[in-house]
CSV table of C-alpha atoms and ligand atoms in Angstrom, one decimal:
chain,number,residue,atom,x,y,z
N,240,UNK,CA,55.1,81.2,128.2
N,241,UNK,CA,52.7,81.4,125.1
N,242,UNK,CA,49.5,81.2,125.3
N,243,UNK,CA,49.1,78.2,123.0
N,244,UNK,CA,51.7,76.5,125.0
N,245,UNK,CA,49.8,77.2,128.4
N,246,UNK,CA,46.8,75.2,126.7
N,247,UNK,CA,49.3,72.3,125.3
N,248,UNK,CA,50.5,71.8,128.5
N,249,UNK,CA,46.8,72.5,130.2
N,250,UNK,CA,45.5,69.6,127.6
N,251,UNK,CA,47.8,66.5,128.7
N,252,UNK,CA,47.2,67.6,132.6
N,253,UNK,CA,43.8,67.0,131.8
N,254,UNK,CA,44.2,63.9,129.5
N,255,UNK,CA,42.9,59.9,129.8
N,256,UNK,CA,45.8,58.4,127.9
N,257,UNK,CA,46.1,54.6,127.3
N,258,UNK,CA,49.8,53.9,126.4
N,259,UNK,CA,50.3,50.5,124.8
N,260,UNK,CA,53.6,49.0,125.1
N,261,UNK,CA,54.2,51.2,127.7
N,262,UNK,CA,56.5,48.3,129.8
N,263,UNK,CA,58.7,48.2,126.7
N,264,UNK,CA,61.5,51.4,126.3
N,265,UNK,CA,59.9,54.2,124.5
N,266,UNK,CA,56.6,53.2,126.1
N,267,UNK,CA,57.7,53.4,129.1
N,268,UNK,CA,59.9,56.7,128.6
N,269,UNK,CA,56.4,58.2,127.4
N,270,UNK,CA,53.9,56.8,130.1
N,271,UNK,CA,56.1,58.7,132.9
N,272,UNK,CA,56.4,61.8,131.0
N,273,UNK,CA,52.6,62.3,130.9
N,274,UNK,CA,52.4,61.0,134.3
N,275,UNK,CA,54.8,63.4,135.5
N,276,UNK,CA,52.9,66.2,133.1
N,277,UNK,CA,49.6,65.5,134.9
N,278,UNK,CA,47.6,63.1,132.8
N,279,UNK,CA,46.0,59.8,134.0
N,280,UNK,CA,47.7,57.2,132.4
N,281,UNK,CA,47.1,53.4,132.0
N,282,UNK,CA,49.2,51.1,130.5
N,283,UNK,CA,49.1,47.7,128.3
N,284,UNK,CA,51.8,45.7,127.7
N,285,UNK,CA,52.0,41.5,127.7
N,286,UNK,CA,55.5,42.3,128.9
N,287,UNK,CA,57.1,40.0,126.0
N,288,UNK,CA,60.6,40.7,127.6
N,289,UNK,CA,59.5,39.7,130.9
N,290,UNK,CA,61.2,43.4,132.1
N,291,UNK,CA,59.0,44.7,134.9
N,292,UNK,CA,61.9,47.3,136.0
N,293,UNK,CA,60.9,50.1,133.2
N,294,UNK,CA,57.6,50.6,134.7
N,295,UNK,CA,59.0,50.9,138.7
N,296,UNK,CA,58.1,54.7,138.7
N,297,UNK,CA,54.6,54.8,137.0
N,298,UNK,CA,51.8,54.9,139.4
N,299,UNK,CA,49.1,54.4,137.1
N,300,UNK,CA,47.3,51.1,136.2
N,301,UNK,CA,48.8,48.4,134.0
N,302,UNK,CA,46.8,46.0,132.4
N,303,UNK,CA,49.5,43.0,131.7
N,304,UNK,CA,47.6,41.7,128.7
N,305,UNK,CA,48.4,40.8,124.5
N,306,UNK,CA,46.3,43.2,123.2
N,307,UNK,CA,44.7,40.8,120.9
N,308,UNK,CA,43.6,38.8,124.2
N,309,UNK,CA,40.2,39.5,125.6
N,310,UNK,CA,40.7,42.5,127.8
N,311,UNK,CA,38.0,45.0,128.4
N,312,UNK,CA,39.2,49.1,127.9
N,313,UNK,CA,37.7,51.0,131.0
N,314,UNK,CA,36.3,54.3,130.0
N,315,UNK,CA,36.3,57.2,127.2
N,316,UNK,CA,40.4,58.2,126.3
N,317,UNK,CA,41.0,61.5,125.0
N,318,UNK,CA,44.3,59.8,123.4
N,319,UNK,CA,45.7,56.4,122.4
N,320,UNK,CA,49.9,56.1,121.9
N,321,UNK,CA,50.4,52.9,120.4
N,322,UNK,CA,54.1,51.8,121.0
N,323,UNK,CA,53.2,48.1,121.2
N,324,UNK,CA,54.7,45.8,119.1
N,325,UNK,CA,57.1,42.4,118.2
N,326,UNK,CA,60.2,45.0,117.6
N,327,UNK,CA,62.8,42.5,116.8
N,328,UNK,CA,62.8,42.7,112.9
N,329,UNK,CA,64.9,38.9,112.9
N,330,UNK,CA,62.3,37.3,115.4
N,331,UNK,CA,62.1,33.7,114.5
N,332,UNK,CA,58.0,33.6,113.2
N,333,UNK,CA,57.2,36.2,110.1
N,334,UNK,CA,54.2,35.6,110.4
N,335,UNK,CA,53.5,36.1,114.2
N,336,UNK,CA,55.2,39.6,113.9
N,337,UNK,CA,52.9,40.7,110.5
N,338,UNK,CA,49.6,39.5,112.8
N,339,UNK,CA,50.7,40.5,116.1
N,340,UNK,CA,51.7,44.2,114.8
N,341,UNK,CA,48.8,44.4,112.3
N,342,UNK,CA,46.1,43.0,114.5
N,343,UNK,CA,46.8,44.7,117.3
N,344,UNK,CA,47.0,48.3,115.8
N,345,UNK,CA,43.1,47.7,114.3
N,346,UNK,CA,42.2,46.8,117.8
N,347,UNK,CA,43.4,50.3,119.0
N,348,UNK,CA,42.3,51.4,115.5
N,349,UNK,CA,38.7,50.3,116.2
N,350,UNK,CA,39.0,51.8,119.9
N,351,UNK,CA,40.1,55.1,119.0
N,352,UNK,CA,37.2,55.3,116.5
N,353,UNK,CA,34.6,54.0,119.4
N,354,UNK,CA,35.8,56.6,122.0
N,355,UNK,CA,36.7,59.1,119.0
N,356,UNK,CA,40.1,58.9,120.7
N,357,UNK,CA,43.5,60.8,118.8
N,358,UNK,CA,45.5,58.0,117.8
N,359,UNK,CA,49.3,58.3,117.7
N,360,UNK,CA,51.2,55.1,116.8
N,361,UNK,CA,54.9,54.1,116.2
N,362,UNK,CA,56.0,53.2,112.8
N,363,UNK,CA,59.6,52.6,111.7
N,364,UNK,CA,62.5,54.4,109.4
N,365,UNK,CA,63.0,50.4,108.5
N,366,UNK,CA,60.6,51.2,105.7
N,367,UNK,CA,62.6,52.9,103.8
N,368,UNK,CA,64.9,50.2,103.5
N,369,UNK,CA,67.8,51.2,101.0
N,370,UNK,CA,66.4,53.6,99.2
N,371,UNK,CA,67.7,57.3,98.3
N,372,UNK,CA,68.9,59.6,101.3
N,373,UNK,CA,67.4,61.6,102.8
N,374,UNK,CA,64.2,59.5,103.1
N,375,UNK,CA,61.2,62.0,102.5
N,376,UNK,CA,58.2,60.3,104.0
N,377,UNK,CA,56.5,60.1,100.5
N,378,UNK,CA,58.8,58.2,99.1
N,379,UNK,CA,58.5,54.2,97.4
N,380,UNK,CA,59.6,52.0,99.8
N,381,UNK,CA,61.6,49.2,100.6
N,382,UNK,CA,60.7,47.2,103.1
N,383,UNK,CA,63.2,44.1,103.9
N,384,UNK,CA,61.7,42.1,106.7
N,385,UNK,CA,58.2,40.9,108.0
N,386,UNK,CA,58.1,43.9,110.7
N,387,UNK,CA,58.7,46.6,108.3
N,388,UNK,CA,56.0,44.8,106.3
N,389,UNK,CA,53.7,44.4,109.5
N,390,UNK,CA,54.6,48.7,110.0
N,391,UNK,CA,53.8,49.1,106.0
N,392,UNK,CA,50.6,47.6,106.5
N,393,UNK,CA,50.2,49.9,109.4
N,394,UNK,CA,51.0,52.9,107.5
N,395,UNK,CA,48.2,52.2,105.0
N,396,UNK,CA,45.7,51.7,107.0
N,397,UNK,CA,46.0,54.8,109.2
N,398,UNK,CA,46.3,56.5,105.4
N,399,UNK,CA,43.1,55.1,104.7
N,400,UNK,CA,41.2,56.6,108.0
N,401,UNK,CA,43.2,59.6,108.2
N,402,UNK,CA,39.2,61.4,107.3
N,403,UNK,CA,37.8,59.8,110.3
N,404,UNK,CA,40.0,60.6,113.4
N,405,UNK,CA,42.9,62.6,114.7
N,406,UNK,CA,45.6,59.9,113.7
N,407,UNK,CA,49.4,60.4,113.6
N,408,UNK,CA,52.2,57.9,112.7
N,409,UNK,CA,55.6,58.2,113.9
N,410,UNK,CA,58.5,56.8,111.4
N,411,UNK,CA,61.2,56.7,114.4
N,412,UNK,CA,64.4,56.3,113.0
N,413,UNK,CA,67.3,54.9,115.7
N,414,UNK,CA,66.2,55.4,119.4
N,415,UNK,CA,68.6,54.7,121.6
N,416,UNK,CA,68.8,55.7,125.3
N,417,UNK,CA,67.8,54.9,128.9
N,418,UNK,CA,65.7,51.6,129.7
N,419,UNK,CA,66.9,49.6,126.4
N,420,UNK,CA,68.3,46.9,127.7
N,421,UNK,CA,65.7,44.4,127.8
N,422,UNK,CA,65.8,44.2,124.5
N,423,UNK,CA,68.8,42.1,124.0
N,424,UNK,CA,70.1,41.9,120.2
N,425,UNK,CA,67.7,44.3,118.6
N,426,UNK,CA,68.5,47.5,121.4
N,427,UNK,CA,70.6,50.5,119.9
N,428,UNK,CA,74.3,49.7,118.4
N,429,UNK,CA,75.0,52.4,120.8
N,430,UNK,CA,74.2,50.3,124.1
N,431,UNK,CA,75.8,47.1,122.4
N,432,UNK,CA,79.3,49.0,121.7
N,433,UNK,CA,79.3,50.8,124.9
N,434,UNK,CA,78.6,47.2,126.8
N,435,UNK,CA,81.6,45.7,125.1
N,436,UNK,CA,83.9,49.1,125.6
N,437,UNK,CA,83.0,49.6,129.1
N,438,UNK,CA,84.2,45.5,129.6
N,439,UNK,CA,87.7,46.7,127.9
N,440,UNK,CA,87.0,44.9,125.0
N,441,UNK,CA,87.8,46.3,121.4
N,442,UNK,CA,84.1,47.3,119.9
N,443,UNK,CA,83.2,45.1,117.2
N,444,UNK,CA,81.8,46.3,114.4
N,445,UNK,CA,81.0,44.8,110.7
N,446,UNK,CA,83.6,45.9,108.3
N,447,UNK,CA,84.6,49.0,108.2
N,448,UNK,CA,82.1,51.2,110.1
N,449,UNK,CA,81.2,53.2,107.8
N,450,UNK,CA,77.3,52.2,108.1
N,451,UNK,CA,75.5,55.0,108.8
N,452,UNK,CA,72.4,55.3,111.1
N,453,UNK,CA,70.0,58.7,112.4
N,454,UNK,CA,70.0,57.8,116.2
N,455,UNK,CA,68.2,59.8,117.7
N,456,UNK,CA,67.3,59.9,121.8
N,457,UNK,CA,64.8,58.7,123.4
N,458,UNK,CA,64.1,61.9,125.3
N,459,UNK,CA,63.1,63.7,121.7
N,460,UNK,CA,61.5,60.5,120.5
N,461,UNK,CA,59.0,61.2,124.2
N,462,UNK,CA,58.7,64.9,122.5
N,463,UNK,CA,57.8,63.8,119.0
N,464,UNK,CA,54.9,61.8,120.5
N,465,UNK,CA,53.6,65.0,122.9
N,466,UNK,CA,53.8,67.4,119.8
N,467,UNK,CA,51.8,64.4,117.6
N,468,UNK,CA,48.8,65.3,119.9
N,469,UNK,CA,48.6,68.8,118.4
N,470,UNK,CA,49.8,67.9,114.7
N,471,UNK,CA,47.6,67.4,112.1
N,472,UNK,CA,46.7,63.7,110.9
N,473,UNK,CA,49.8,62.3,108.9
N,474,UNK,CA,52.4,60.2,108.8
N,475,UNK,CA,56.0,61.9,110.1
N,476,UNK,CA,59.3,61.1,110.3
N,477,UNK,CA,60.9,61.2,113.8
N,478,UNK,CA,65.0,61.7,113.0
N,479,UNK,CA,67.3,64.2,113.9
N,480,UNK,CA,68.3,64.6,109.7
N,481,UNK,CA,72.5,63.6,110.3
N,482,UNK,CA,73.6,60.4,109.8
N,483,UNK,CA,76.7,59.5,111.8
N,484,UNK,CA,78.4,55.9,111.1
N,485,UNK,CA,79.3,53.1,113.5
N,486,UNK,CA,83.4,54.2,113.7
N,487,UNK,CA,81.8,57.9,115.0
N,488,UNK,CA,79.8,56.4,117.7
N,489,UNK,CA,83.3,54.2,118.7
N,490,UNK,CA,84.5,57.7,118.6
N,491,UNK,CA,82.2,59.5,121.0
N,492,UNK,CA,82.1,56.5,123.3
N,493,UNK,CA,86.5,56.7,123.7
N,494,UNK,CA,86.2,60.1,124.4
N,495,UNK,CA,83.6,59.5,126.7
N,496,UNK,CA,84.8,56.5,128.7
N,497,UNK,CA,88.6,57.7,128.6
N,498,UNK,CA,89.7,54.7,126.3
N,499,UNK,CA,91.1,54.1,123.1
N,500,UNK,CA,89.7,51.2,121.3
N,501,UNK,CA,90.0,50.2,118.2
N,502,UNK,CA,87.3,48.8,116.5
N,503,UNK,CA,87.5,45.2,115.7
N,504,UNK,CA,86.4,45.0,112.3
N,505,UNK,CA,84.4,41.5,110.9
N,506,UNK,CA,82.8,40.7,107.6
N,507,UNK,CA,78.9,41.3,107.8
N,508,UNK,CA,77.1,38.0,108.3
N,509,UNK,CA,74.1,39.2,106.3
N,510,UNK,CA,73.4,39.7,102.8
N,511,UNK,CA,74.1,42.7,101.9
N,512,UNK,CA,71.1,44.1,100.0
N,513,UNK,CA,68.9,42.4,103.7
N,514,UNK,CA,71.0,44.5,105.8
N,515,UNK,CA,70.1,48.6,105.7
N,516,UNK,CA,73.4,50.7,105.4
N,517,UNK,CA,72.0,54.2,106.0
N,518,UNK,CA,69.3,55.7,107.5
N,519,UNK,CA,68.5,59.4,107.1
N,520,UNK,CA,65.5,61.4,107.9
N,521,UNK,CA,64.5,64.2,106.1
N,522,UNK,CA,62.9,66.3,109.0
N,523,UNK,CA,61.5,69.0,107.1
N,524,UNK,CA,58.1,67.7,107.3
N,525,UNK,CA,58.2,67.2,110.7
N,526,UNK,CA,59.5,70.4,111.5
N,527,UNK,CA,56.5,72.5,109.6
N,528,UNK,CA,53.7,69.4,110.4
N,529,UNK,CA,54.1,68.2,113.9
N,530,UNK,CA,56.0,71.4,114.9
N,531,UNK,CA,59.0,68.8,116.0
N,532,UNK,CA,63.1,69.6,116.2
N,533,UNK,CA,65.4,67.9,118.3
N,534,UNK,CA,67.0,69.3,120.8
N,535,UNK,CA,69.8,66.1,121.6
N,536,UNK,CA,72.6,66.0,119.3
N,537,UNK,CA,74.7,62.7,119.1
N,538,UNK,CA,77.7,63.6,121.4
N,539,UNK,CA,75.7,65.3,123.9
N,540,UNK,CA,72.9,62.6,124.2
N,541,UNK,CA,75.5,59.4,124.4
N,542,UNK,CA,77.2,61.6,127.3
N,543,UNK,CA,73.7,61.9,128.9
N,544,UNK,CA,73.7,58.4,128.4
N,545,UNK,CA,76.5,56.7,129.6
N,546,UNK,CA,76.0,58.9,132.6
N,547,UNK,CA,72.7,57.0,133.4
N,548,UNK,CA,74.6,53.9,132.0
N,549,UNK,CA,77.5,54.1,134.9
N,550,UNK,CA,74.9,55.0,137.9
N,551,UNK,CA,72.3,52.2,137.4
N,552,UNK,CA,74.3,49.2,135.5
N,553,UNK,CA,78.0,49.9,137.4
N,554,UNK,CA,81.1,51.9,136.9
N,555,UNK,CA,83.5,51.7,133.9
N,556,UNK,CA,86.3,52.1,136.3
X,1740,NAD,N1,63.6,51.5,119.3
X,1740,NAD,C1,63.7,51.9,118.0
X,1740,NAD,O1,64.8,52.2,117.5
X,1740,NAD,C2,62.5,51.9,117.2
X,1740,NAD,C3,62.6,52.4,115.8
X,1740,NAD,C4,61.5,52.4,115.0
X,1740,NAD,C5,60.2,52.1,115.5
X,1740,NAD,N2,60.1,51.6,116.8
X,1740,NAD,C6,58.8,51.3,117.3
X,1740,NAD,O2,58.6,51.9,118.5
X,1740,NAD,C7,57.7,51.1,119.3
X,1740,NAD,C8,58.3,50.9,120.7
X,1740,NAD,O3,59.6,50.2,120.5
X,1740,NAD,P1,60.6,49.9,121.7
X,1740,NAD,O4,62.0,50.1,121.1
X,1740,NAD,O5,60.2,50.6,122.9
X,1740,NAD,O6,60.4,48.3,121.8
X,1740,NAD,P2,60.1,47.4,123.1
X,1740,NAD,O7,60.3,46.0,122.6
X,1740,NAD,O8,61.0,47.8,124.2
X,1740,NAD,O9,58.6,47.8,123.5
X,1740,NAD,C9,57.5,47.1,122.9
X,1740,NAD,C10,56.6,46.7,124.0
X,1740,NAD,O10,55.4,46.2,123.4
X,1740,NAD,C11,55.0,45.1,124.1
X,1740,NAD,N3,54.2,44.3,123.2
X,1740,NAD,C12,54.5,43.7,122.0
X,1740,NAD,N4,53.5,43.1,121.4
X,1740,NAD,C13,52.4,43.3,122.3
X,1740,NAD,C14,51.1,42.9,122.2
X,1740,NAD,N5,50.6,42.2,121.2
X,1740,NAD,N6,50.2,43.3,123.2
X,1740,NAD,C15,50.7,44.0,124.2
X,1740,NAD,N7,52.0,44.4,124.4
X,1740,NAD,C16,52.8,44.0,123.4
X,1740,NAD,C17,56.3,44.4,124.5
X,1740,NAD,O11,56.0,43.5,125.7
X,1740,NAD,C18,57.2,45.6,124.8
X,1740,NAD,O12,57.1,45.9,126.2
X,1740,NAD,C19,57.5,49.8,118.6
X,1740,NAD,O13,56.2,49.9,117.9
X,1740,NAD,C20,58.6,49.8,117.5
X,1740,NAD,O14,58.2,49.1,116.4
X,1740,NAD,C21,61.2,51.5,117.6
């Protein structure tokens, strides 16, 4: 192993990480890792969901609080993820997501900056909206709902204190992958089609499934996050840079599940220019900045998945 590796890894055995959001599904995914990689980890989450199963590994502490509640932060951290956040981008209030999400990044803002903390935080490829493919992190965006605003806003401010501390935003694009569940409507098209497939029923899908998304796993998304700790301060996108559309996915899930289902197709229920028809990263800035490829291609990762899928939530057969 390289020696700069050695010190990578040597670093998180010997890192104070807070994880916020760490009950939710990348939080969680990320909390274990480091636990399992040596670091003391603590977690905050207000568990929104009322899930308590993601965290039933982690040994650490977890501080079950809203992080714009009164809770007291014990000690110096060497570094802050912030995955916390209202994720569902139709959530009935606008403007509880814009303050929730804002708010509650300057807290960890302001707490990074007090215990001179590396801040790495979750933003969204839903800020790029429909504009041109593929979606270079520089460029105008488009944002089409109150949470992309609420990321936006994000986005600036880390731009604007990017001088001051170690701080690294993450533009995931489509996670999908173990420990989603919870989320009801807003979890991965992925875990919504296989649900319906594995029940025998026809996937449905809005016509005619050609809509285009950059999933990516959640297992790379947990790598982005280690390699931000090392990457200089900016703003990166977290994609695997191919787009595959909503009749591919149908595909890969046949194959995987021994079926042949055709999609049901219906019209789309939103309007059109509210509803995002492609994402795409361009990953060329993550590649040279945070040092970050992914290793999970589509097919291989919804096999990975669906094999997790059939042990812990029952068989297809
Ligand atoms: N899943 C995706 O495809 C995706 C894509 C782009 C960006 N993101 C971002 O990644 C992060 C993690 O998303 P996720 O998919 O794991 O969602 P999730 O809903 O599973 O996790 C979010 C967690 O944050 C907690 N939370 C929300 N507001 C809080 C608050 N004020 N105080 C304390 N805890 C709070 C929730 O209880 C939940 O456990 C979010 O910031 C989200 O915006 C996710």
């Amino acid at each position: 192993m390289r020696l700069t590796n050695l010190l990578k890894l040597w670093y998180v055995k010997s890192m104070r990480a807070l994880v916020s959001g760490g009950a939710g599904f990348i939080g969680s995914r990320l909390a274990l890792e480091l636990e399992k990689n040596g670091a003391e980890v603590h977690v905050i989450d207000s568990f929104l969901s009322l899930n308590f199963n993601n965290l039933s590994l982690f040994k650490g502490p977890v501080i079950q609080h809203d992080l714009l509640d009164d809770w007291t932060s014990s000690g110096k951290w060497d570094v802050i993820f912030h995955q916390a956040a209202i994720t569902d981008p139709r959530h009935e209030s606008d403007e509880e997501v814009y303050e929730k999400n804002v708010r509650g990044f300057e807290k960890l803002l302001k707490l990074a900056l007090q215990s001179q903390a590396k801040l790495i935080y979750a933003s969204t490829a839903g800020l790029y909206g429909n504009g041109a493919v593929p979606m270079k992190e520089a460029q105008e965006k488009e944002v089409l709902t109150a949470y992309g605003r609420s990321k936006l806003k994000m986005d600036e401010i880390a731009e604007s204190h990017f001088n001051q501390l170690h701080l690294v935003g993450l533009r995931y694009f489509n996670v999908f992958g173990p420990h989603e569940a919870h989320k009801g409507r807003p979890a991965s098209m992925i875990y919504h089609l296989w649900k319906q497939m594995v029940s025998g029923q026809r996937p449905r899908l809005f016509k005619w499934g050609e809509q285009s998304r950059d999933f990516i796993y959640v297992k790379d998304v947990v790598r982005a996050n280690l390699c931000a700790i090392h990457a200089p301060s900016g703003i990166y996108n977290v994609g695997t840079g191919v787009a595959s559309t909503f009749n591919t996915v149908v595909r890969i899930l046949n194959e995987v599940l021994g079926t042949s289902l055709e999609p049901d197709y219906f019209d789309m229920p939103y309007e059109s220019k509210t509803y995002q028809h492609c994402t795409l990263a361009d990953t060329s800035y993550a590649e040279t900045g945070l040092n970050f490829k992914t290793e999970w291609d589509l097919k291989s990762a919804i096999f990975d998945y669906v094999k997790w899928l059939e042990k812990t939530e029952g068989s297809h057969l």
